[in-house]
Amino acid sequence: SFDKAIAENLPDAEILYFNTKADLINALQSNKIDAYVVDKPAVMNMMLQDDGLAYVPEYLESVDFAYVFPKTDAGEKLRAQFSEYLSGIRENGVLEEIETKWKSNEEEGKTVLDYASLPSPNGTLHMATEALYEPFTYIVDGKIVGYDVDIAARFCEKYGYGLEITDMNFDAILPSVQSGKY
């Protein structure tokens, strides 16, 4: 996803591709690459875990994050509800609280409600994610947690959905949503 920013800002850079964040760090530490591009919240967490990493605090580009919904009537309804929910938590300060919690280096407060036990009078939301992208989604004690999960679980609780989260390779997420499975 950072190819365009690299091409525009570092046109002479040779681009290599890796499957995981751990592969990127190993390539950097073994001098296979000189640097890699990643979003700031992810690199801040990586730096907490490995003091041999540093970052350049200048942005190559501004990237917006989003939840993706299928282009169906049901997907449109869900997208509208989710947009309404995000606007509400942005206005009442809850979104800022969630951001602060997941971007801190204190693990103690990083919890999500028990989404596996949510009542589901309006059905179950099936969420696909790659649970290797701390602080957004990652696994703790066998449970997928993180910033994205916290928001999704709170949304489901408010709107009466159950929540089932599946961890998968990043490349499979979009096709899974397009197929209607997630």
Short mmCIF file of C-alpha atoms in Angstrom, two decimals:
data_model
loop_
_atom_site.label_atom_id
_atom_site.label_comp_id
_atom_site.label_asym_id
_atom_site.label_seq_id
_atom_site.Cartn_x
_atom_site.Cartn_y
_atom_site.Cartn_z
CA SER A 1 0.00 0.00 0.00
CA PHE A 2 2.98 2.31 0.30
CA ASP A 3 4.26 1.73 -3.26
CA LYS A 4 2.87 5.03 -4.58
CA ALA A 5 4.40 7.08 -1.75
CA ILE A 6 7.78 5.43 -2.26
CA ALA A 7 7.67 5.95 -6.04
CA GLU A 8 6.82 9.64 -5.61
CA ASN A 9 9.17 10.45 -2.73
CA LEU A 10 12.03 7.99 -3.24
CA PRO A 11 12.06 7.29 -6.99
CA ASP A 12 15.50 5.62 -6.92
CA ALA A 13 14.59 3.18 -4.15
CA GLU A 14 14.64 -0.53 -4.88
CA ILE A 15 11.44 -2.03 -3.48
CA LEU A 16 11.43 -5.46 -1.88
CA TYR A 17 8.34 -7.18 -0.49
CA PHE A 18 7.98 -9.19 2.73
CA ASN A 19 5.10 -11.16 4.23
CA THR A 20 5.19 -10.00 7.85
CA LYS A 21 6.39 -7.17 10.06
CA ALA A 22 8.85 -9.62 11.65
CA ASP A 23 10.31 -10.29 8.20
CA LEU A 24 10.76 -6.54 7.68
CA ILE A 25 12.56 -6.13 11.00
CA ASN A 26 14.80 -9.14 10.31
CA ALA A 27 15.66 -7.79 6.84
CA LEU A 28 16.53 -4.41 8.35
CA GLN A 29 18.64 -5.89 11.14
CA SER A 30 20.52 -8.16 8.73
CA ASN A 31 21.21 -5.21 6.39
CA LYS A 32 19.18 -6.76 3.57
CA ILE A 33 17.24 -3.48 3.42
CA ASP A 34 18.10 0.05 4.54
CA ALA A 35 14.62 1.02 5.71
CA TYR A 36 10.96 0.19 5.36
CA VAL A 37 7.74 2.16 5.25
CA VAL A 38 5.05 1.59 7.87
CA ASP A 39 2.43 3.73 9.56
CA LYS A 40 3.39 5.55 12.74
CA PRO A 41 1.23 3.68 15.30
CA ALA A 42 2.68 0.35 14.14
CA VAL A 43 6.29 1.56 14.23
CA MET A 44 5.81 3.09 17.68
CA ASN A 45 4.76 -0.34 18.98
CA MET A 46 7.65 -2.02 17.16
CA MET A 47 10.06 0.40 18.82
CA LEU A 48 8.66 -0.47 22.26
CA GLN A 49 9.50 -4.12 21.58
CA ASP A 50 12.88 -3.53 19.94
CA ASP A 51 15.05 -0.60 21.03
CA GLY A 52 17.28 -1.17 17.99
CA LEU A 53 14.66 0.48 15.77
CA ALA A 54 14.20 4.17 15.04
CA TYR A 55 12.03 6.10 12.62
CA VAL A 56 12.12 9.27 10.54
CA PRO A 57 9.34 11.49 11.87
CA GLU A 58 8.50 12.93 8.45
CA TYR A 59 5.52 11.56 6.59
CA LEU A 60 5.75 10.31 3.01
CA GLU A 61 1.99 10.74 2.74
CA SER A 62 -1.14 10.92 4.84
CA VAL A 63 -3.00 7.63 4.93
CA ASP A 64 -6.58 7.21 6.06
CA PHE A 65 -7.72 3.96 7.61
CA ALA A 66 -11.11 2.41 7.01
CA TYR A 67 -13.38 -0.53 7.58
CA VAL A 68 -14.47 -2.17 4.31
CA PHE A 69 -18.02 -3.37 3.64
CA PRO A 70 -19.43 -5.32 0.69
CA LYS A 71 -21.32 -3.38 -2.00
CA THR A 72 -24.65 -4.97 -1.22
CA ASP A 73 -27.84 -3.67 0.40
CA ALA A 74 -26.86 -5.32 3.68
CA GLY A 75 -23.29 -3.99 3.39
CA GLU A 76 -24.59 -0.47 2.70
CA LYS A 77 -26.89 -0.62 5.74
CA LEU A 78 -24.01 -1.80 7.92
CA ARG A 79 -21.67 0.86 6.51
CA ALA A 80 -24.23 3.60 7.24
CA GLN A 81 -24.68 2.37 10.83
CA PHE A 82 -20.94 2.14 11.33
CA SER A 83 -20.37 5.64 9.93
CA GLU A 84 -23.07 6.97 12.26
CA TYR A 85 -21.42 5.18 15.18
CA LEU A 86 -17.95 6.54 14.35
CA SER A 87 -19.30 10.09 14.08
CA GLY A 88 -20.93 9.73 17.49
CA ILE A 89 -17.84 8.43 19.28
CA ARG A 90 -15.70 11.05 17.57
CA GLU A 91 -18.02 13.79 18.87
CA ASN A 92 -18.37 12.47 22.42
CA GLY A 93 -14.63 11.83 22.92
CA VAL A 94 -14.80 8.02 23.11
CA LEU A 95 -12.75 7.60 19.92
CA GLU A 96 -9.94 9.68 21.41
CA GLU A 97 -10.04 7.53 24.57
CA ILE A 98 -9.78 4.37 22.45
CA GLU A 99 -6.84 5.83 20.48
CA THR A 100 -5.03 6.84 23.65
CA LYS A 101 -5.54 3.39 25.19
CA TRP A 102 -4.22 1.40 22.22
CA LYS A 103 -1.33 3.73 21.40
CA SER A 104 0.04 3.71 24.96
CA ASN A 105 2.84 1.45 26.09
CA GLU A 106 0.78 0.26 29.09
CA GLU A 107 -0.56 -3.23 28.33
CA GLU A 108 -2.67 -3.37 31.49
CA GLY A 109 -5.56 -1.25 30.17
CA LYS A 110 -5.61 -2.75 26.69
CA THR A 111 -8.75 -4.82 26.89
CA VAL A 112 -11.86 -5.25 24.78
CA LEU A 113 -15.27 -6.40 25.87
CA ASP A 114 -16.02 -10.09 25.52
CA TYR A 115 -17.17 -9.90 21.91
CA ALA A 116 -17.64 -13.66 21.62
CA SER A 117 -20.52 -13.40 24.12
CA LEU A 118 -22.35 -10.43 22.64
CA PRO A 119 -26.09 -10.95 22.17
CA SER A 120 -27.00 -10.91 18.49
CA PRO A 121 -30.64 -9.90 17.98
CA ASN A 122 -29.64 -8.29 14.67
CA GLY A 123 -27.35 -11.08 13.49
CA THR A 124 -23.61 -11.57 13.66
CA LEU A 125 -20.99 -9.33 12.11
CA HIS A 126 -18.23 -11.49 10.58
CA MET A 127 -15.01 -9.47 10.65
CA ALA A 128 -11.88 -10.47 8.74
CA THR A 129 -8.53 -9.08 9.84
CA GLU A 130 -4.83 -9.80 9.87
CA ALA A 131 -4.04 -10.07 13.56
CA LEU A 132 -0.37 -9.17 13.17
CA TYR A 133 -0.64 -5.41 13.11
CA GLU A 134 -0.31 -4.04 16.62
CA PRO A 135 -1.90 -1.76 17.85
CA PHE A 136 -4.73 -2.22 15.33
CA THR A 137 -5.24 -5.99 15.58
CA TYR A 138 -3.10 -8.59 17.31
CA ILE A 139 -3.42 -11.66 19.49
CA VAL A 140 -3.15 -11.77 23.29
CA ASP A 141 -3.85 -15.01 25.17
CA GLY A 142 -5.43 -16.55 22.08
CA LYS A 143 -7.88 -13.64 21.59
CA ILE A 144 -7.76 -11.05 18.81
CA VAL A 145 -7.59 -7.57 20.36
CA GLY A 146 -6.58 -4.07 19.35
CA TYR A 147 -7.83 -0.66 18.32
CA ASP A 148 -9.92 -1.93 15.36
CA VAL A 149 -11.41 -4.76 17.41
CA ASP A 150 -12.29 -2.44 20.30
CA ILE A 151 -14.22 -0.13 17.97
CA ALA A 152 -15.96 -3.03 16.18
CA ALA A 153 -16.95 -4.71 19.47
CA ARG A 154 -18.39 -1.49 20.89
CA PHE A 155 -20.29 -0.92 17.65
CA CYS A 156 -21.73 -4.43 17.75
CA GLU A 157 -22.76 -4.03 21.38
CA LYS A 158 -24.58 -0.76 20.63
CA TYR A 159 -26.34 -1.97 17.48
CA GLY A 160 -27.21 -5.48 18.66
CA TYR A 161 -24.81 -7.56 16.60
CA GLY A 162 -22.78 -10.53 17.64
CA LEU A 163 -19.13 -10.39 16.54
CA GLU A 164 -17.04 -13.17 15.06
CA ILE A 165 -13.47 -12.28 14.09
CA THR A 166 -11.33 -14.34 11.73
CA ASP A 167 -7.57 -13.91 11.42
CA MET A 168 -6.33 -14.30 7.84
CA ASN A 169 -3.60 -13.24 5.46
CA PHE A 170 -3.99 -9.57 4.51
CA ASP A 171 -4.24 -10.44 0.81
CA ALA A 172 -7.34 -12.56 1.49
CA ILE A 173 -9.35 -9.90 3.33
CA LEU A 174 -10.67 -7.91 0.38
CA PRO A 175 -11.71 -10.97 -1.66
CA SER A 176 -13.43 -12.37 1.45
CA VAL A 177 -15.43 -9.17 1.88
CA GLN A 178 -16.24 -9.02 -1.83
CA SER A 179 -17.51 -12.59 -1.74
CA GLY A 180 -19.88 -11.73 1.10
CA LYS A 181 -18.29 -14.16 3.56
CA TYR A 182 -17.13 -11.29 5.82
#
